[in-house]
mmCIF file of C-alpha atoms and ligand atoms in Angstrom:
data_model
loop_
_atom_site.group_PDB
_atom_site.id
_atom_site.type_symbol
_atom_site.label_atom_id
_atom_site.label_comp_id
_atom_site.label_asym_id
_atom_site.label_seq_id
_atom_site.Cartn_x
_atom_site.Cartn_y
_atom_site.Cartn_z
ATOM 1 C CA MET A 136 0.803 2.761 18.828
ATOM 2 C CA THR A 137 -2.248 1.133 17.299
ATOM 3 C CA ASP A 138 -2.687 -1.908 15.107
ATOM 4 C CA ASP A 139 -5.517 -2.445 12.660
ATOM 5 C CA PRO A 140 -6.684 -5.875 11.426
ATOM 6 C CA ILE A 141 -3.816 -6.213 8.962
ATOM 7 C CA ASN A 142 -1.364 -4.794 11.446
ATOM 8 C CA ILE A 143 -0.561 -1.393 10.043
ATOM 9 C CA PRO A 144 1.949 0.111 12.427
ATOM 10 C CA THR A 145 1.584 3.753 13.332
ATOM 11 C CA VAL A 146 3.731 6.018 15.443
ATOM 12 C CA SER A 147 1.453 8.999 15.542
ATOM 13 C CA GLY A 148 3.093 10.816 18.427
ATOM 14 C CA VAL A 149 5.773 10.323 21.068
ATOM 15 C CA VAL A 150 5.498 6.707 22.197
ATOM 16 C CA ASP A 151 6.319 5.439 25.677
ATOM 17 C CA ILE A 152 8.883 2.765 24.812
ATOM 18 C CA ASP A 153 12.301 1.799 26.171
ATOM 19 C CA VAL A 154 15.384 1.553 23.999
ATOM 20 C CA ASP A 155 15.639 -2.261 24.011
ATOM 21 C CA THR A 156 11.985 -2.718 23.029
ATOM 22 C CA ALA A 157 12.216 -0.052 20.323
ATOM 23 C CA TYR A 158 15.408 -1.687 19.028
ATOM 24 C CA SER A 159 13.795 -5.123 18.729
ATOM 25 C CA GLN A 160 10.534 -3.787 17.264
ATOM 26 C CA ILE A 161 12.478 -1.963 14.563
ATOM 27 C CA LYS A 162 14.794 -4.909 13.905
ATOM 28 C CA ASP A 163 11.925 -7.426 13.672
ATOM 29 C CA MET A 164 9.904 -5.017 11.499
ATOM 30 C CA ARG A 165 7.016 -4.962 13.911
ATOM 31 C CA ILE A 166 7.370 -1.233 13.311
ATOM 32 C CA HIS A 167 8.566 -0.454 9.793
ATOM 33 C CA GLY A 168 8.631 2.515 7.445
ATOM 34 C CA ALA A 169 11.473 4.989 7.482
ATOM 35 C CA GLY A 170 9.580 7.766 9.239
ATOM 36 C CA ARG A 171 7.969 5.525 11.844
ATOM 37 C CA ILE A 172 11.233 3.933 12.932
ATOM 38 C CA ALA A 173 12.864 7.358 13.284
ATOM 39 C CA ARG A 174 9.993 8.585 15.474
ATOM 40 C CA LEU A 175 10.126 5.404 17.526
ATOM 41 C CA ALA A 176 13.871 5.840 18.102
ATOM 42 C CA ALA A 177 13.406 9.494 19.128
ATOM 43 C CA SER A 178 10.653 8.383 21.516
ATOM 44 C CA ALA A 179 12.954 5.751 23.022
ATOM 45 C CA LEU A 180 15.638 8.375 23.677
ATOM 46 C CA LYS A 181 13.079 10.502 25.508
ATOM 47 C CA ASN A 182 12.006 7.460 27.507
ATOM 48 C CA TYR A 183 15.637 6.731 28.384
ATOM 49 C CA VAL A 184 16.130 10.240 29.751
ATOM 50 C CA GLU A 185 12.942 10.066 31.787
ATOM 51 C CA ASN A 186 13.925 6.774 33.360
ATOM 52 C CA THR A 187 17.564 7.344 34.167
ATOM 53 C CA ASN A 188 18.559 8.423 37.643
ATOM 54 C CA SER A 189 22.095 9.399 36.786
ATOM 55 C CA SER A 190 22.901 12.917 37.948
ATOM 56 C CA ASP A 191 26.493 12.637 36.747
ATOM 57 C CA ARG A 192 26.793 14.674 33.507
ATOM 58 C CA GLU A 193 29.609 12.640 32.092
ATOM 59 C CA GLN A 194 27.999 9.328 32.832
ATOM 60 C CA PHE A 195 24.603 10.395 31.476
ATOM 61 C CA TYR A 196 26.156 11.741 28.297
ATOM 62 C CA ASN A 197 28.211 8.603 27.639
ATOM 63 C CA ASN A 198 25.244 6.334 28.364
ATOM 64 C CA ILE A 199 22.779 8.121 26.123
ATOM 65 C CA MET A 200 25.320 8.157 23.309
ATOM 66 C CA LYS A 201 25.556 4.358 23.693
ATOM 67 C CA GLU A 202 21.767 4.051 23.570
ATOM 68 C CA GLY A 203 21.762 6.148 20.414
ATOM 69 C CA LYS A 204 24.355 3.857 18.870
ATOM 70 C CA LYS A 205 22.220 0.837 19.638
ATOM 71 C CA LEU A 206 19.117 2.395 18.093
ATOM 72 C CA ARG A 207 21.026 3.456 14.983
ATOM 73 C CA SER A 208 22.131 -0.128 14.426
ATOM 74 C CA ALA A 209 18.620 -1.654 14.441
ATOM 75 C CA ARG A 210 18.270 -1.511 10.636
ATOM 76 C CA PRO A 211 20.942 -0.507 8.158
ATOM 77 C CA THR A 212 19.297 1.155 5.151
ATOM 78 C CA ALA A 213 16.741 3.765 6.188
ATOM 79 C CA VAL A 214 18.917 6.766 6.968
ATOM 80 C CA SER A 215 15.989 8.381 8.747
ATOM 81 C CA LEU A 216 16.905 6.188 11.716
ATOM 82 C CA PRO A 217 20.484 7.435 12.292
ATOM 83 C CA ASN A 218 19.490 10.940 11.215
ATOM 84 C CA GLY A 219 16.596 11.024 13.692
ATOM 85 C CA VAL A 220 18.828 9.781 16.502
ATOM 86 C CA ASN A 221 21.606 12.209 15.519
ATOM 87 C CA ILE A 222 19.259 15.196 15.338
ATOM 88 C CA VAL A 223 18.005 14.476 18.887
ATOM 89 C CA LEU A 224 21.471 13.783 20.248
ATOM 90 C CA ALA A 225 22.869 16.947 18.640
ATOM 91 C CA SER A 226 20.896 18.879 21.284
ATOM 92 C CA THR A 227 22.263 16.601 24.001
ATOM 93 C CA ARG A 228 25.827 17.181 22.779
ATOM 94 C CA LYS A 229 25.359 20.934 22.437
ATOM 95 C CA SER A 230 24.066 21.212 25.972
ATOM 96 C CA TYR A 231 26.809 18.929 27.314
ATOM 97 C CA ASN A 232 29.543 20.857 25.487
ATOM 98 C CA ALA A 233 28.160 24.117 26.878
ATOM 99 C CA GLY A 234 28.841 22.747 30.377
ATOM 100 C CA GLU A 235 25.162 22.524 31.328
ATOM 101 C CA SER A 236 23.950 20.528 34.334
ATOM 102 C CA SER A 237 22.762 16.982 33.937
ATOM 103 C CA ASP A 238 19.146 18.151 34.404
ATOM 104 C CA ASN A 239 19.509 20.738 31.650
ATOM 105 C CA ILE A 240 21.071 18.225 29.273
ATOM 106 C CA LYS A 241 18.178 15.867 29.943
ATOM 107 C CA GLU A 242 15.647 18.603 29.349
ATOM 108 C CA ALA A 243 17.308 19.570 26.074
ATOM 109 C CA THR A 244 17.222 15.932 24.941
ATOM 110 C CA ILE A 245 13.548 15.505 25.793
ATOM 111 C CA LYS A 246 12.637 18.703 23.963
ATOM 112 C CA ALA A 247 14.627 17.670 20.916
ATOM 113 C CA ALA A 248 12.972 14.235 20.836
ATOM 114 C CA GLU A 249 9.503 15.776 21.086
ATOM 115 C CA GLN A 250 10.359 18.324 18.439
ATOM 116 C CA PHE A 251 11.662 15.652 16.075
ATOM 117 C CA VAL A 252 8.462 13.602 16.370
ATOM 118 C CA HIS A 253 6.352 16.721 15.905
ATOM 119 C CA ASN A 254 8.316 17.858 12.835
ATOM 120 C CA SER A 255 8.217 14.378 11.334
ATOM 121 C CA LEU A 256 4.423 14.217 11.576
ATOM 122 C CA ASP A 257 4.021 17.798 10.418
ATOM 123 C CA ALA A 258 6.146 17.008 7.358
ATOM 124 C CA TYR A 259 3.419 14.675 6.074
ATOM 125 C CA ASN A 260 0.920 17.533 5.885
ATOM 126 C CA LYS A 261 3.279 19.658 3.836
ATOM 127 C CA ILE A 262 4.408 16.789 1.619
ATOM 128 C CA GLY A 263 0.749 15.924 1.043
ATOM 129 C CA GLU A 264 -0.113 19.503 0.181
ATOM 130 C CA TYR A 265 2.792 20.059 -2.234
ATOM 131 C CA GLY A 266 2.714 16.613 -3.794
ATOM 132 C CA GLY A 267 -1.076 16.471 -4.010
ATOM 133 C CA LYS A 268 -1.109 19.635 -6.126
ATOM 134 C CA ARG A 269 1.118 17.965 -8.710
ATOM 135 C CA ILE A 270 -1.455 15.238 -9.328
ATOM 136 C CA ARG A 271 -4.033 16.074 -11.958
ATOM 137 C CA ASN A 272 -7.781 15.530 -11.957
ATOM 138 C CA GLY A 273 -8.635 11.947 -12.812
ATOM 139 C CA ASP A 274 -5.034 10.685 -12.690
ATOM 140 C CA THR A 275 -4.314 7.021 -12.168
ATOM 141 C CA VAL A 276 -1.351 6.750 -9.829
ATOM 142 C CA ILE A 277 0.757 3.650 -9.297
ATOM 143 C CA THR A 278 2.607 3.188 -5.999
ATOM 144 C CA ILE A 279 4.715 0.615 -4.187
ATOM 145 C CA CYS A 280 5.247 -0.545 -0.613
ATOM 146 C CA ASN A 281 3.894 1.252 2.428
ATOM 147 C CA SER A 282 5.193 4.781 2.654
ATOM 148 C CA GLU A 283 3.420 7.258 4.884
ATOM 149 C CA ALA A 284 4.910 10.125 2.883
ATOM 150 C CA ALA A 285 3.621 8.707 -0.409
ATOM 151 C CA ILE A 286 0.255 7.956 1.217
ATOM 152 C CA SER A 287 0.051 11.613 2.345
ATOM 153 C CA VAL A 288 0.376 12.729 -1.275
ATOM 154 C CA LEU A 289 -2.311 10.308 -2.427
ATOM 155 C CA LYS A 290 -4.695 11.143 0.412
ATOM 156 C CA ALA A 291 -4.215 14.871 -0.209
ATOM 157 C CA ALA A 292 -4.908 14.507 -3.943
ATOM 158 C CA HIS A 293 -8.054 12.553 -3.067
ATOM 159 C CA ASP A 294 -9.099 15.190 -0.518
ATOM 160 C CA MET A 295 -8.538 17.918 -3.134
ATOM 161 C CA GLY A 296 -11.345 16.223 -5.057
ATOM 162 C CA LYS A 297 -9.139 15.050 -7.909
ATOM 163 C CA GLY A 298 -10.964 11.753 -8.302
ATOM 164 C CA ILE A 299 -7.758 9.738 -8.593
ATOM 165 C CA LYS A 300 -7.450 6.002 -9.011
ATOM 166 C CA ILE A 301 -4.600 4.229 -7.235
ATOM 167 C CA ILE A 302 -2.792 1.048 -8.208
ATOM 168 C CA CYS A 303 -0.787 -0.575 -5.386
ATOM 169 C CA CYS A 304 1.999 -3.030 -6.184
ATOM 170 C CA GLU A 305 1.650 -5.649 -3.485
ATOM 171 C CA THR A 306 5.364 -5.531 -2.627
ATOM 172 C CA ARG A 307 6.625 -9.003 -1.947
ATOM 173 C CA PRO A 308 7.873 -10.577 0.202
ATOM 174 C CA LEU A 309 6.092 -8.838 3.117
ATOM 175 C CA PHE A 310 3.156 -7.435 1.124
ATOM 176 C CA GLN A 311 3.338 -3.923 2.527
ATOM 177 C CA GLY A 312 1.362 -2.808 -0.537
ATOM 178 C CA HIS A 313 -1.686 -4.473 1.015
ATOM 179 C CA LYS A 314 -1.329 -2.117 3.977
ATOM 180 C CA THR A 315 -1.169 0.897 1.697
ATOM 181 C CA ALA A 316 -4.244 -0.308 -0.172
ATOM 182 C CA ALA A 317 -6.137 -0.844 3.098
ATOM 183 C CA THR A 318 -5.236 2.613 4.407
ATOM 184 C CA LEU A 319 -6.198 4.350 1.169
ATOM 185 C CA SER A 320 -9.382 2.353 0.758
ATOM 186 C CA LYS A 321 -10.430 3.281 4.309
ATOM 187 C CA HIS A 322 -9.786 6.887 3.317
ATOM 188 C CA GLY A 323 -12.309 6.502 0.510
ATOM 189 C CA CYS A 324 -9.888 6.157 -2.410
ATOM 190 C CA ASP A 325 -10.416 3.947 -5.467
ATOM 191 C CA VAL A 326 -7.711 1.280 -5.051
ATOM 192 C CA THR A 327 -6.551 -1.730 -7.068
ATOM 193 C CA ILE A 328 -3.878 -4.195 -5.937
ATOM 194 C CA ILE A 329 -1.637 -5.827 -8.560
ATOM 195 C CA ILE A 330 1.147 -8.365 -8.228
ATOM 196 C CA ASP A 331 4.578 -6.773 -8.523
ATOM 197 C CA SER A 332 5.372 -8.403 -11.839
ATOM 198 C CA ALA A 333 2.261 -6.794 -13.392
ATOM 199 C CA ALA A 334 3.773 -3.328 -12.908
ATOM 200 C CA ARG A 335 4.865 -2.905 -16.536
ATOM 201 C CA ARG A 336 1.429 -3.889 -17.814
ATOM 202 C CA PHE A 337 -0.333 -1.453 -15.500
ATOM 203 C CA VAL A 338 2.110 1.436 -15.643
ATOM 204 C CA GLU A 339 0.881 1.996 -19.191
ATOM 205 C CA LYS A 340 -2.536 2.754 -17.712
ATOM 206 C CA ALA A 341 -1.040 5.115 -15.126
ATOM 207 C CA ASP A 342 -0.476 8.863 -15.395
ATOM 208 C CA ARG A 343 2.013 9.100 -12.548
ATOM 209 C CA ALA A 344 4.002 6.978 -10.125
ATOM 210 C CA VAL A 345 4.566 7.893 -6.478
ATOM 211 C CA CYS A 346 6.967 6.224 -4.035
ATOM 212 C CA GLY A 347 8.502 6.878 -0.640
ATOM 213 C CA ALA A 348 12.181 6.833 0.291
ATOM 214 C CA ASP A 349 14.409 5.216 2.862
ATOM 215 C CA ALA A 350 17.372 7.312 1.811
ATOM 216 C CA VAL A 351 18.174 9.974 -0.765
ATOM 217 C CA ALA A 352 21.767 10.225 -1.963
ATOM 218 C CA VAL A 353 23.612 13.415 -2.838
ATOM 219 C CA ASN A 354 23.086 12.751 -6.566
ATOM 220 C CA GLY A 355 19.325 12.488 -6.018
ATOM 221 C CA ALA A 356 19.175 8.695 -6.276
ATOM 222 C CA VAL A 357 16.400 7.287 -4.120
ATOM 223 C CA VAL A 358 16.805 4.133 -2.064
ATOM 224 C CA ASN A 359 13.426 2.540 -1.469
ATOM 225 C CA LYS A 360 11.734 -0.844 -1.182
ATOM 226 C CA ILE A 361 12.944 -3.498 -3.596
ATOM 227 C CA GLY A 362 11.041 -3.212 -6.853
ATOM 228 C CA THR A 363 10.953 0.583 -6.835
ATOM 229 C CA SER A 364 13.783 0.864 -9.361
ATOM 230 C CA GLN A 365 11.988 -1.609 -11.638
ATOM 231 C CA LEU A 366 8.773 0.382 -11.341
ATOM 232 C CA ALA A 367 10.745 3.554 -12.059
ATOM 233 C CA ALA A 368 12.380 2.002 -15.119
ATOM 234 C CA VAL A 369 9.099 0.871 -16.645
ATOM 235 C CA ALA A 370 7.489 4.202 -15.731
ATOM 236 C CA HIS A 371 10.346 6.015 -17.480
ATOM 237 C CA GLU A 372 9.935 3.769 -20.511
ATOM 238 C CA ALA A 373 6.193 4.582 -20.569
ATOM 239 C CA ARG A 374 6.888 8.328 -20.020
ATOM 240 C CA VAL A 375 5.107 8.216 -16.681
ATOM 241 C CA LYS A 376 6.669 10.626 -14.191
ATOM 242 C CA LEU A 377 7.829 9.313 -10.827
ATOM 243 C CA MET A 378 7.454 11.486 -7.738
ATOM 244 C CA ALA A 379 9.402 10.404 -4.645
ATOM 245 C CA ALA A 380 8.049 11.664 -1.322
ATOM 246 C CA ALA A 381 10.754 12.096 1.299
ATOM 247 C CA GLU A 382 11.114 14.113 4.473
ATOM 248 C CA THR A 383 14.409 15.997 4.556
ATOM 249 C CA TYR A 384 15.747 13.758 7.334
ATOM 250 C CA LYS A 385 15.836 10.922 4.796
ATOM 251 C CA PHE A 386 18.665 12.557 2.876
ATOM 252 C CA TYR A 387 21.960 10.814 3.444
ATOM 253 C CA ALA A 388 24.736 13.298 4.198
ATOM 254 C CA ASP A 389 27.564 10.737 4.137
ATOM 255 C CA THR A 390 26.974 10.154 0.424
ATOM 256 C CA MET A 391 28.600 13.563 -0.030
ATOM 257 C CA TYR A 392 31.784 11.987 1.260
ATOM 258 C CA GLY A 393 31.634 8.866 -0.883
ATOM 259 C CA GLU A 394 29.663 6.524 1.360
ATOM 260 C CA LEU A 395 27.116 4.216 -0.249
ATOM 261 C CA THR A 396 23.858 3.126 1.347
ATOM 262 C CA GLU A 397 24.030 -0.374 2.751
ATOM 263 C CA ILE A 398 21.240 -2.499 1.323
ATOM 264 C CA GLU A 399 19.612 -4.637 3.997
ATOM 265 C CA GLU A 400 19.263 -8.318 3.171
ATOM 266 C CA ARG A 401 16.650 -10.136 5.223
ATOM 267 C CA ASP A 402 15.924 -13.725 6.127
ATOM 268 C CA ALA A 403 15.241 -16.394 3.468
ATOM 269 C CA THR A 404 12.061 -17.390 5.309
ATOM 270 C CA GLU A 405 10.469 -14.125 4.159
ATOM 271 C CA VAL A 406 10.726 -15.497 0.594
ATOM 272 C CA CYS A 407 10.146 -19.261 0.964
ATOM 273 C CA SER A 408 8.531 -21.324 3.698
ATOM 274 C CA GLU A 409 10.707 -23.186 6.204
ATOM 275 C CA GLU A 410 9.360 -26.489 4.816
ATOM 276 C CA TYR A 411 10.472 -25.538 1.328
ATOM 277 C CA LEU A 412 13.896 -24.447 2.534
ATOM 278 C CA LYS A 413 14.296 -27.736 4.423
ATOM 279 C CA ALA A 414 13.171 -29.797 1.428
ATOM 280 C CA TYR A 415 15.598 -28.036 -0.954
ATOM 281 C CA PRO A 416 18.613 -27.147 1.145
ATOM 282 C CA ASN A 417 20.790 -26.494 -1.922
ATOM 283 C CA ILE A 418 18.642 -23.686 -3.249
ATOM 284 C CA LYS A 419 20.107 -20.310 -2.406
ATOM 285 C CA ILE A 420 17.715 -17.514 -1.526
ATOM 286 C CA ARG A 421 18.560 -13.825 -1.862
ATOM 287 C CA ASN A 422 16.354 -11.256 -0.184
ATOM 288 C CA PRO A 423 17.687 -7.700 -0.541
ATOM 289 C CA VAL A 424 14.850 -5.458 0.581
ATOM 290 C CA PHE A 425 15.813 -2.151 -0.998
ATOM 291 C CA ASP A 426 17.103 -0.955 -4.343
ATOM 292 C CA VAL A 427 18.402 2.264 -5.821
ATOM 293 C CA THR A 428 16.441 4.289 -8.354
ATOM 294 C CA PRO A 429 18.763 6.476 -10.408
ATOM 295 C CA PRO A 430 17.993 10.219 -10.535
ATOM 296 C CA GLU A 431 17.320 10.115 -14.280
ATOM 297 C CA ASN A 432 14.197 8.031 -13.591
ATOM 298 C CA ILE A 433 12.869 10.433 -10.961
ATOM 299 C CA ASP A 434 10.898 13.526 -11.911
ATOM 300 C CA VAL A 435 10.785 15.302 -8.552
ATOM 301 C CA ILE A 436 11.362 14.712 -4.863
ATOM 302 C CA VAL A 437 8.670 16.187 -2.618
ATOM 303 C CA THR A 438 9.963 17.254 0.779
ATOM 304 C CA GLU A 439 8.304 19.242 3.551
ATOM 305 C CA LYS A 440 10.453 22.205 2.496
ATOM 306 C CA GLY A 441 9.228 22.095 -1.076
ATOM 307 C CA ILE A 442 9.515 20.156 -4.300
ATOM 308 C CA ILE A 443 13.003 19.742 -5.691
ATOM 309 C CA PRO A 444 14.522 18.089 -8.734
ATOM 310 C CA PRO A 445 16.824 15.182 -7.803
ATOM 311 C CA SER A 446 19.773 17.371 -8.837
ATOM 312 C CA ALA A 447 19.081 19.660 -5.844
ATOM 313 C CA ALA A 448 19.577 16.927 -3.221
ATOM 314 C CA SER A 449 22.914 18.417 -2.132
ATOM 315 C CA LEU A 450 21.146 21.628 -1.027
ATOM 316 C CA VAL A 451 18.914 19.647 1.331
ATOM 317 C CA ILE A 452 21.925 17.750 2.621
ATOM 318 C CA LYS A 453 23.806 20.973 3.382
ATOM 319 C CA ASP A 454 20.915 22.185 5.574
ATOM 320 C CA LEU A 455 20.581 18.775 7.216
ATOM 321 C CA ILE A 456 24.245 18.652 8.210
ATOM 322 C CA GLU A 457 23.734 21.792 10.272
ATOM 323 C CA LEU A 458 21.079 20.038 12.355
ATOM 324 C CA MET A 459 23.368 17.161 13.280
HETATM 325 P P1 RI2 B 720 7.761 6.150 5.040
HETATM 326 C C1 RI2 B 720 9.745 1.433 3.865
HETATM 327 O O1 RI2 B 720 10.674 0.478 4.231
HETATM 328 C C2 RI2 B 720 9.438 1.413 2.382
HETATM 329 O O2 RI2 B 720 10.562 1.219 1.570
HETATM 330 C C3 RI2 B 720 8.839 2.779 2.250
HETATM 331 O O3 RI2 B 720 8.707 3.192 0.920
HETATM 332 C C4 RI2 B 720 9.866 3.578 3.033
HETATM 333 O O4 RI2 B 720 10.157 2.763 4.160
HETATM 334 C C5 RI2 B 720 9.452 4.927 3.461
HETATM 335 O O5 RI2 B 720 8.324 4.860 4.303
HETATM 336 P P2 RI2 B 720 10.343 -0.704 5.307
HETATM 337 O O6 RI2 B 720 10.723 -0.156 6.663
HETATM 338 O O7 RI2 B 720 8.835 6.691 5.929
HETATM 339 O O8 RI2 B 720 8.880 -1.064 5.210
HETATM 340 O O9 RI2 B 720 7.371 7.150 3.966
HETATM 341 O O10 RI2 B 720 11.258 -1.830 4.914
HETATM 342 O O11 RI2 B 720 6.569 5.662 5.822
#
């Protein structure tokens, strides 16, 4: 893990981190972003296996399942987190159910964790390649929050020589848009930061909008950072197409069975200072950090397996279920 001056978290490989530390880093948002937290959780499962002495199959299996449960509970909305944990633990379960030795179950878990991290990082290259092609020469692209998948598309379009201009919504309350702007500027892109409420004014100057995803529902609705659905609505109004960039492990299988995505609500101090809150104790603060963009405001979803219309989300979910 590396931090740059404005603290952009990266999980650019398997990280040596124990489950409790990974849990608190995800919960406190020291590591954020749907892909990063999934890779961190997979890394923590690998670390758990490497540091457990238990040679009892049963005991090891029950314990690692508990660790997985803890990791899954660190944040509620990004489905990449439970999906990542479940994909790794599916190998553990398969090996356990096949009657394998404790050593073999451990080995299967480590391999699955490494594979998940590898696939997650590899997905960015493909998403960048497919999404980048959809951006035209000279396009102005508006984006929101700090999504590595969306950044891959923008970097790829830049690298393809398309001469794009990027507008980053700053993304209150935690200003993740500043991180996106810093990353893209370092990459050599032409970047402008705007305040979130200027989105409607600037979307008219944009040719395309690009966002990431914390979860994709079976109907193709995209759950992403608060403000995304507003950006999508004004983009739709201005006939600007919205591309959502999402690895397939961000699709939420349970939505096929009627579940809804829980929207995380974070602390009031992210919105107002403690002094302010103390001075005006009767003011209520609401801080939901995600919202849902309906499929009708999304043009395409770019995954590492290809570009799909939102209406094809169920096909991705069917494949994903087989991995878990
Ligand atoms: P990648 C983030 O949530 C943002 O909503 C971002 O668009 C999404 O995760 C996907 O990010 P948060 O963890 O996985 O910052 O594409 O609250 O990096």
